[in-house]
XYZ file of C-alpha atoms in Angstrom:
600
model
C -0.022 0.198 -0.259
C 1.188 3.420 -1.151
C 0.303 6.066 1.505
C 2.433 8.695 1.691
C 5.365 10.456 -0.377
C 8.162 11.754 2.204
C 9.236 15.423 1.529
C 12.013 15.010 3.849
C 15.172 12.930 2.593
C 16.043 11.953 6.422
C 13.679 8.927 7.346
C 14.961 9.453 10.424
C 14.028 13.094 11.120
C 12.919 13.833 14.607
C 9.514 14.503 13.529
C 9.123 10.790 12.074
C 10.836 9.334 14.865
C 8.542 11.057 17.437
C 5.346 9.886 15.475
C 7.178 6.473 15.779
C 8.251 6.134 19.578
C 4.413 8.032 20.404
C 2.485 5.369 17.819
C 4.332 2.326 19.407
C 3.252 3.949 23.164
C -0.182 4.240 21.777
C 0.241 0.734 20.347
C 1.234 -1.123 23.685
C -1.804 1.127 25.567
C -4.443 0.353 23.122
C -3.224 -3.751 23.764
C -4.523 -3.441 27.132
C -7.426 -5.509 27.428
C -10.390 -3.732 29.039
C -13.489 -5.179 30.984
C -15.383 -7.586 28.840
C -14.234 -6.068 25.908
C -12.310 -8.104 23.934
C -10.156 -7.517 20.408
C -11.715 -9.844 17.001
C -9.029 -10.290 14.202
C -10.150 -10.789 10.644
C -8.411 -11.309 7.375
C -10.192 -9.854 4.305
C -8.329 -10.684 1.003
C -10.343 -8.558 -2.027
C -10.117 -11.144 -5.009
C -12.200 -12.002 -7.748
C -13.980 -14.940 -7.842
C -16.402 -16.854 -10.717
C -19.594 -16.028 -9.364
C -22.936 -17.428 -11.607
C -26.561 -15.282 -11.760
C -28.843 -14.966 -13.975
C -27.532 -17.913 -16.010
C -24.288 -16.337 -16.461
C -20.814 -16.589 -15.009
C -18.590 -13.417 -13.611
C -15.789 -12.876 -12.254
C -17.056 -11.026 -9.254
C -14.886 -8.723 -6.988
C -15.193 -10.489 -3.932
C -13.960 -10.810 0.241
C -12.866 -14.128 0.929
C -14.497 -15.611 -2.168
C -17.699 -14.705 -0.401
C -20.689 -12.902 -1.989
C -21.809 -10.873 -0.011
C -18.688 -10.939 2.358
C -18.357 -12.282 5.915
C -21.131 -11.437 8.285
C -18.694 -9.712 11.536
C -19.647 -10.042 15.212
C -18.456 -7.983 17.534
C -19.802 -6.639 21.146
C -20.372 -2.541 21.935
C -17.111 -1.451 23.318
C -14.982 -4.741 21.280
C -11.848 -3.484 18.799
C -12.162 -4.888 15.494
C -8.495 -5.387 13.433
C -9.111 -6.397 10.022
C -6.022 -6.971 7.568
C -7.081 -6.247 3.832
C -5.233 -7.382 1.414
C -5.949 -6.677 -2.610
C -5.143 -9.442 -4.966
C -7.720 -7.825 -7.242
C -6.552 -5.789 -10.292
C -8.758 -2.714 -8.810
C -7.233 0.279 -6.196
C -10.018 -0.684 -3.193
C -10.884 0.680 0.917
C -13.633 -0.672 2.724
C -15.433 1.578 5.052
C -17.296 0.419 7.773
C -20.435 2.306 7.520
C -21.465 4.075 10.146
C -18.704 3.571 12.627
C -18.471 6.449 15.007
C -14.736 5.933 14.624
C -14.047 8.054 17.578
C -10.203 9.336 17.483
C -9.554 6.543 14.394
C -10.718 8.465 10.930
C -7.936 7.007 9.362
C -9.757 3.666 9.858
C -12.879 5.229 8.541
C -12.108 4.106 4.714
C -12.757 6.186 1.715
C -10.800 6.442 -0.812
C -8.620 9.895 -1.351
C -10.593 11.450 1.533
C -9.015 9.602 4.969
C -6.426 7.210 3.360
C -5.170 6.450 -0.344
C -6.664 3.191 -1.705
C -4.777 -0.309 -1.106
C -3.572 -1.031 -4.890
C -3.168 -4.368 -6.141
C -0.919 -6.131 -4.253
C -0.752 -4.079 -0.892
C -3.050 -4.539 2.058
C -3.603 -2.126 5.133
C -4.642 -2.669 8.505
C -7.827 -1.182 10.375
C -8.349 -1.180 13.742
C -11.015 0.485 15.488
C -13.083 0.276 18.591
C -17.309 -0.076 18.943
C -17.811 2.695 21.362
C -21.278 3.046 22.933
C -23.367 1.602 19.748
C -25.487 -1.463 19.483
C -27.320 -3.227 16.678
C -26.693 -3.392 12.387
C -24.221 -1.409 10.237
C -22.217 -2.955 7.543
C -18.980 -3.003 6.240
C -18.060 -1.871 2.189
C -15.800 -1.081 -0.211
C -15.117 2.489 -0.432
C -13.411 2.757 -4.480
C -15.453 2.971 -7.369
C -18.236 1.001 -7.719
C -16.772 -2.090 -6.103
C -19.462 -1.950 -3.385
C -21.314 -3.934 -5.591
C -20.185 -7.012 -4.288
C -18.005 -5.808 -1.879
C -20.115 -5.930 1.747
C -20.597 -7.633 4.632
C -23.018 -7.012 7.918
C -21.455 -6.186 10.961
C -23.359 -7.450 14.086
C -22.767 -4.923 17.021
C -24.529 -7.156 20.390
C -24.733 -5.297 23.729
C -22.028 -5.605 25.857
C -21.203 -8.588 28.164
C -23.742 -8.967 31.224
C -26.716 -6.517 29.117
C -29.171 -7.482 27.297
C -31.116 -5.936 24.281
C -33.990 -3.031 25.633
C -36.902 -5.773 23.930
C -37.286 -9.905 24.744
C -34.567 -11.726 23.636
C -35.235 -13.248 20.176
C -35.451 -16.729 19.351
C -32.836 -16.333 16.357
C -31.305 -13.188 13.936
C -30.732 -13.266 10.517
C -28.695 -10.920 8.660
C -30.804 -10.086 5.474
C -28.713 -7.748 3.255
C -30.455 -6.141 -0.028
C -28.431 -5.634 -3.022
C -28.179 -5.260 -6.365
C -26.948 -7.744 -8.858
C -25.513 -6.429 -12.648
C -25.050 -8.579 -15.527
C -21.688 -7.009 -16.009
C -18.885 -6.186 -14.425
C -20.045 -3.433 -12.463
C -16.367 -1.221 -12.783
C -17.190 -1.054 -16.699
C -20.827 0.192 -16.059
C -19.562 2.980 -13.965
C -16.605 4.023 -16.474
C -18.968 3.983 -19.398
C -21.367 6.236 -18.093
C -18.384 8.655 -16.930
C -16.109 8.167 -20.521
C -20.044 9.383 -22.125
C -21.519 11.407 -19.450
C -24.927 9.708 -19.721
C -26.453 7.762 -16.689
C -25.259 4.618 -16.112
C -27.242 1.138 -16.578
C -29.617 0.167 -14.268
C -28.779 -3.131 -12.404
C -30.158 -6.470 -13.754
C -31.577 -7.842 -10.590
C -32.123 -7.127 -6.657
C -30.568 -9.589 -4.295
C -31.420 -10.513 -0.717
C -27.764 -12.578 0.822
C -26.568 -11.823 -2.792
C -29.509 -14.495 -4.118
C -31.565 -12.574 -6.667
C -34.505 -15.323 -6.104
C -37.403 -17.018 -7.633
C -38.668 -14.440 -9.644
C -35.605 -14.571 -11.961
C -34.334 -17.047 -14.322
C -31.466 -19.583 -13.107
C -31.850 -18.836 -9.709
C -34.877 -20.400 -7.403
C -32.865 -23.436 -6.749
C -30.657 -20.715 -4.714
C -33.114 -18.948 -2.917
C -32.478 -17.769 0.900
C -34.970 -19.706 3.058
C -35.407 -18.228 6.539
C -36.540 -21.156 9.194
C -38.428 -20.131 11.951
C -41.312 -22.564 14.342
C -44.636 -21.829 14.686
C -44.856 -18.764 18.099
C -41.477 -17.659 18.167
C -40.261 -14.094 18.181
C -36.635 -13.381 15.713
C -34.661 -10.491 14.881
C -34.133 -9.511 10.753
C -31.518 -7.381 10.484
C -32.464 -5.907 7.509
C -29.275 -3.856 4.957
C -29.879 -2.166 1.886
C -26.618 -2.335 0.431
C -27.755 -1.758 -2.823
C -25.457 0.387 -4.776
C -28.571 3.223 -6.757
C -31.989 1.878 -5.459
C -33.979 2.228 -2.944
C -35.846 -0.704 -1.480
C -39.365 -1.428 -0.229
C -39.519 -4.354 1.906
C -42.177 -6.656 3.284
C -42.917 -10.505 4.371
C -45.956 -11.724 3.523
C -49.086 -12.275 6.270
C -46.482 -10.760 8.351
C -45.962 -7.639 10.803
C -42.897 -5.760 11.363
C -41.325 -4.223 15.353
C -38.965 -2.251 14.019
C -36.531 -2.005 17.203
C -33.640 -0.152 15.944
C -31.943 1.662 12.689
C -28.676 2.429 12.390
C -27.084 0.747 15.528
C -29.251 2.847 17.575
C -32.487 1.738 19.267
C -35.771 3.132 18.649
C -39.204 3.474 20.043
C -40.770 0.441 18.578
C -44.006 0.611 16.240
C -45.026 -1.980 13.727
C -45.657 -1.602 10.383
C -46.015 -4.155 7.483
C -43.449 -2.526 4.827
C -40.120 -0.848 5.381
C -38.713 1.147 3.059
C -34.748 1.965 3.408
C -32.825 4.174 1.319
C -28.485 2.351 0.328
C -26.276 2.857 3.574
C -29.636 2.162 5.950
C -29.984 -0.533 8.372
C -33.232 -1.757 10.158
C -33.994 -4.170 12.896
C -37.266 -5.692 13.154
C -38.825 -8.500 15.755
C -41.191 -10.731 13.644
C -43.399 -12.867 15.375
C -44.836 -16.736 13.279
C -48.101 -15.984 14.113
C -49.737 -16.841 10.796
C -50.634 -20.656 9.833
C -47.317 -22.969 9.070
C -46.640 -22.642 5.584
C -44.095 -20.862 3.100
C -44.173 -17.022 2.753
C -41.842 -14.684 0.474
C -40.139 -12.017 1.980
C -39.531 -9.418 -0.914
C -38.329 -6.361 -1.332
C -38.399 -4.342 -4.692
C -37.357 0.054 -5.953
C -38.771 2.353 -4.582
C -38.390 5.188 -7.817
C -39.167 8.845 -7.087
C -37.457 10.074 -9.745
C -39.990 10.685 -12.825
C -38.807 9.716 -15.811
C -35.898 8.019 -14.756
C -35.091 4.158 -15.602
C -35.358 2.169 -12.309
C -35.002 -1.884 -11.946
C -38.237 -2.851 -11.948
C -37.996 -6.742 -10.604
C -38.518 -8.068 -7.585
C -35.841 -10.297 -5.535
C -37.213 -12.702 -2.889
C -36.742 -15.300 -0.145
C -38.547 -17.272 1.691
C -39.773 -17.305 5.486
C -40.764 -21.496 5.949
C -42.174 -22.725 8.848
C -40.543 -25.331 9.778
C -44.009 -27.641 11.019
C -44.789 -27.102 7.515
C -44.548 -29.851 5.950
C -44.441 -31.454 2.551
C -46.555 -30.845 0.142
C -46.314 -27.329 1.676
C -42.264 -26.999 1.720
C -42.138 -28.682 -1.132
C -44.460 -28.083 -4.013
C -47.020 -25.005 -2.799
C -45.817 -21.499 -3.928
C -45.287 -19.341 -1.370
C -47.223 -16.389 -0.273
C -46.848 -13.054 -2.115
C -47.253 -10.371 -0.283
C -48.630 -7.337 -2.020
C -46.127 -4.778 -2.981
C -45.997 -0.446 -2.781
C -45.487 0.640 -6.086
C -42.482 1.656 -7.260
C -43.592 5.571 -6.638
C -45.417 5.692 -3.916
C -44.076 8.335 -1.515
C -46.721 8.483 0.528
C -45.941 4.722 2.383
C -42.094 5.707 2.065
C -42.639 8.915 3.874
C -44.714 7.084 6.389
C -42.163 4.989 7.272
C -39.768 7.830 7.846
C -41.503 9.572 9.817
C -42.222 6.853 12.479
C -38.767 7.146 13.545
C -38.580 8.088 17.496
C -35.873 7.707 20.181
C -37.047 5.374 23.130
C -36.338 8.020 25.364
C -36.320 12.012 25.255
C -32.728 12.831 24.062
C -29.957 15.338 24.528
C -30.769 17.341 21.196
C -28.120 20.384 20.268
C -30.248 23.372 21.013
C -27.232 26.501 21.121
C -26.233 25.909 17.409
C -22.717 27.722 16.026
C -23.602 26.904 12.327
C -26.819 26.869 11.075
C -26.003 25.580 7.304
C -28.703 25.072 4.252
C -27.535 23.088 2.134
C -29.055 22.331 -1.581
C -28.262 18.353 -3.113
C -29.418 17.717 -6.368
C -28.626 17.004 -9.934
C -27.203 18.959 -12.098
C -25.949 19.123 -16.023
C -22.432 20.275 -17.464
C -21.995 21.426 -20.755
C -20.487 19.630 -23.215
C -16.527 20.940 -22.739
C -15.386 23.025 -25.839
C -13.170 20.425 -27.900
C -15.319 17.436 -26.514
C -16.661 14.399 -29.480
C -20.664 14.103 -28.932
C -19.946 10.265 -27.939
C -18.699 12.085 -24.843
C -21.420 14.235 -23.949
C -24.711 11.472 -23.950
C -26.438 13.314 -21.681
C -29.767 15.535 -21.838
C -29.451 17.564 -24.953
C -25.857 16.769 -25.378
C -24.732 17.978 -21.835
C -23.173 15.400 -18.876
C -24.976 14.261 -16.290
C -23.812 16.257 -12.349
C -25.055 16.846 -9.106
C -23.668 18.719 -6.130
C -24.359 20.039 -3.071
C -24.952 24.214 -3.280
C -24.159 24.159 -6.429
C -20.052 22.464 -6.022
C -19.927 19.187 -7.399
C -17.512 17.426 -5.290
C -14.056 16.357 -6.869
C -11.534 13.961 -5.283
C -8.224 14.691 -4.938
C -5.812 12.366 -6.786
C -2.405 12.705 -4.701
C -2.882 12.516 -1.022
C -5.517 12.060 0.847
C -7.730 15.150 2.830
C -7.450 13.767 5.754
C -3.354 13.730 5.176
C -3.339 16.791 3.806
C -5.081 18.431 6.645
C -2.628 16.447 9.022
C 0.597 17.592 7.523
C -0.221 20.979 6.304
C 0.159 19.936 2.378
C -0.984 23.017 0.480
C -3.325 23.016 -2.901
C -5.252 19.569 -2.426
C -8.444 21.170 -1.002
C -10.066 24.778 0.105
C -12.307 25.400 3.372
C -14.369 27.835 1.700
C -17.702 25.557 0.993
C -20.358 27.586 1.104
C -22.679 27.500 4.123
C -25.364 28.221 2.176
C -26.052 27.936 -1.413
C -24.804 30.810 -3.420
C -27.797 32.051 -5.150
C -31.493 31.609 -3.131
C -34.235 29.670 -5.970
C -37.220 28.512 -5.668
C -35.677 24.658 -5.168
C -38.493 23.194 -5.947
C -39.711 24.792 -8.358
C -39.013 25.596 -11.896
C -35.268 25.724 -11.535
C -33.671 28.412 -14.716
C -31.200 26.691 -16.345
C -28.716 29.067 -16.110
C -28.754 27.798 -12.477
C -27.877 23.793 -13.758
C -24.026 23.855 -14.210
C -22.698 23.250 -10.776
C -18.807 24.225 -9.900
C -16.328 21.458 -9.263
C -14.081 21.674 -6.546
C -12.973 19.978 -3.230
C -14.114 22.647 -0.601
C -14.661 21.248 2.620
C -16.621 23.004 5.352
C -14.467 23.561 8.856
C -15.554 23.195 12.878
C -13.950 23.472 15.831
C -14.238 20.841 18.300
C -17.388 20.754 20.507
C -19.572 23.144 17.869
C -22.895 22.804 17.648
C -24.521 22.165 14.085
C -27.722 22.433 12.465
C -28.120 21.754 8.583
C -30.895 21.719 6.192
C -30.753 19.282 3.436
C -32.700 20.706 0.720
C -33.324 18.459 -2.020
C -33.747 20.211 -5.600
C -35.686 19.753 -8.555
C -32.923 20.089 -10.784
C -33.623 18.361 -13.720
C -35.608 15.830 -11.817
C -36.556 15.658 -8.220
C -35.297 12.746 -6.389
C -35.360 11.219 -2.719
C -31.418 11.262 -1.691
C -30.891 9.292 1.370
C -27.206 11.381 2.729
C -24.585 9.515 4.929
C -22.220 11.528 6.968
C -19.072 9.138 7.793
C -17.470 9.707 11.239
C -20.996 10.843 12.650
C -24.655 9.818 14.251
C -27.073 13.078 14.363
C -30.435 13.725 15.192
C -33.067 13.588 12.874
C -35.274 16.684 13.384
C -37.524 17.327 10.786
C -38.785 16.313 7.676
C -41.102 17.927 4.705
C -41.833 18.944 0.999
C -41.503 21.644 -1.054
C -38.312 24.597 -0.024
C -37.705 24.746 4.081
C -39.064 27.881 5.158
C -37.837 28.554 8.897
C -40.162 30.617 9.783
C -43.437 28.089 9.271
C -41.006 24.786 9.021
C -38.919 25.309 12.738
C -42.459 24.705 14.607
C -42.335 20.822 13.099
C -39.309 20.696 15.220
C -38.384 17.354 17.056
C -36.405 18.643 20.178
C -37.651 15.655 22.711
C -36.769 12.223 21.172
C -35.797 12.944 17.363
C -33.914 9.429 15.823
C -30.545 9.316 15.792
C -28.970 7.941 12.340
C -25.936 8.499 10.177
C -27.792 8.281 7.043
C -31.093 10.696 6.493
C -33.621 10.519 4.070
C -34.286 13.818 2.098
C -37.562 13.409 0.694
C -38.146 14.110 -3.359
C -39.092 17.534 -3.478
C -38.512 18.561 -0.166
C -35.960 18.439 3.059
C -34.859 17.314 5.919
C -33.274 18.476 9.053
C -30.548 17.469 11.077
C -28.412 18.197 14.167
C -25.230 16.909 15.453
C -21.985 18.211 17.630
C -19.170 18.280 16.211
C -17.055 15.748 18.834
C -14.814 14.004 16.288
C -11.422 15.596 15.115
C -10.780 14.340 11.238
C -12.257 14.667 7.785
C -15.521 13.200 7.339
C -17.236 12.817 4.131
C -21.105 13.785 3.778
C -22.696 11.992 0.606
C -25.524 11.035 -1.075
C -25.517 7.012 -0.669
C -26.969 6.692 -4.561
C -23.104 5.765 -6.301
C -24.527 6.847 -9.517
C -24.467 10.706 -7.292
C -21.216 9.911 -5.450
C -19.971 9.524 -8.435
C -21.328 12.881 -10.526
C -20.534 15.312 -7.294
C -22.990 15.088 -4.630
C -20.810 15.164 -1.838
C -18.926 17.475 0.716
C -16.758 17.050 3.736
C -16.483 18.610 7.187
C -13.005 19.029 8.431
C -13.236 18.545 12.398
C -10.468 20.506 14.425
C -8.745 18.705 17.394
C -9.963 19.912 20.365
C -8.457 20.081 23.986
C -6.054 17.063 25.322
C -5.577 13.627 24.351
C -9.177 12.079 23.547
C -10.214 15.155 21.687
C -7.273 14.619 19.243
C -6.824 12.307 16.058
C -5.482 9.642 16.776
C -1.844 9.398 14.858
C -1.842 7.564 11.446
C 0.919 4.929 12.489
C -1.727 3.423 14.626
C -3.445 2.898 11.608
C -0.673 2.397 9.334
C 1.167 -0.905 11.220
C 4.924 -0.879 10.650
C 5.273 -4.067 8.667
C 9.298 -3.985 8.397
C 12.263 -2.047 9.007
C 11.735 0.982 10.630
C 14.920 2.485 8.731
C 13.858 1.239 5.340
C 10.747 0.278 2.875
C 8.267 1.166 6.595
C 8.496 4.845 6.381
C 8.931 5.134 2.776
C 6.033 3.271 2.550
C 4.081 5.300 4.921
C 4.911 8.593 3.824
C 3.858 8.285 0.040
C 1.587 9.585 -1.620
C -1.462 8.155 -3.408
C -1.394 7.498 -6.817
C -5.060 7.018 -8.867
C -5.412 3.651 -10.367
C -9.536 2.962 -10.364
């Protein structure tokens, strides 16, 4: 792995010797056991693996030959040490989606934000501790579109001796919803980048990697979830899809929502879930129906009017073990009635049902009152470009932005490295706190506002400052639901609504008592969402739409949170994350100090 390039001719300069000594002491300190906490060691080998779906075999990028990848199970307070070896032909990083990464920002994973990519043949060790989180998270690649197949569940149970705040379920089942292309996903995004057009939509959705009975060549491998009559089980549902919000149902069964994004919620009962990519939902399901086989199904919630989408349905089977043949072997499972693909009312009813279990400390004295527009755009065809490179609407190229800034990743240094080492020219700190131009965000937007400005801009926060952020969707080109994910933080979602946010009218809707704590917010189609958080985790933290097509087009920005006072408010040095694997005077220090090289 190439991570840094030394600006110093002497690798034993006092600066680097200090950091080596400092990090060694800290590694020893962090290795000391704490009460009941464990350290879990894993090896991830990223490699091409033959995977057959929809009648065809593809050399698919996987972890340890598994699709989806391995499920990691820990307790709150445990430490994970994951050594990632890249044997694929693409650059790769791994992001631990939703993990707070308190003071361990170097382990967060997005390429060119907190680290350089792991190049083919290279390796990288992630080390971080789960602090104060319980429930379901997940991990995934954060390089190009590799997360289409490189992902897995991260299950966080209560500390040893603690229990769930609900009756202990008889069984637990992670259900990861995904997307499958009958092609190489990297080729799909590269073609779109080349042409400026929208990428081809997926060919199937999956549950735990399998499309299910409704697709060709798939029924023999359909996932089965066993239950016994009368028992209550926990389903850990993750939307791992690359570009699609999904409705989720189990035929004839109610679902009691008890958690989301590794935070407990006030339980509520529903027959349908709607998850944006990146979001997780924990639900209890009671086997209270006649013994039989019932389809578990997921299909698209597609809010962008006129935009193409994968209009198929993936299924697994909830199977009562007491349902013997012929019911188990011959009778077709019962299918749920799914919402229409554009059923925004059902999606909204679900997303607005979340509450925290009790009163929570919502920040009140706000230091930064921010307003970010989030939406699509169209770039004019660059001078001299060929028509084949401008195949967006009317000879343009698709783009996306926040506050009219279309985010561009660095190519030689990560943002965090550039910040820590004071490397100039990598980013600027002038990301706007408000839209440069105010307009009717969800109305008929002037074409003069459709073209964003490219830039690598961050917004700077001091440690401990409080933030209120209005995420305002726009109707530029088309309005669409956006799942917005903030790395390194959970935040309170205090309100959402449709149209343009109006502070004189909409602040009355703020829930400052028991709003839900999430890491990925749903910004409704043609609407807005308001979140609040305290900047209590130093580092550089990406915020982006979790529809990967949108982050590819630039719908992202980053917060730069400065160190506070003292060790517990300061980012750990990178050597805690970049392990010393060779002689200190030679290859190791050079390896740690080399610059990034873009590859994918």
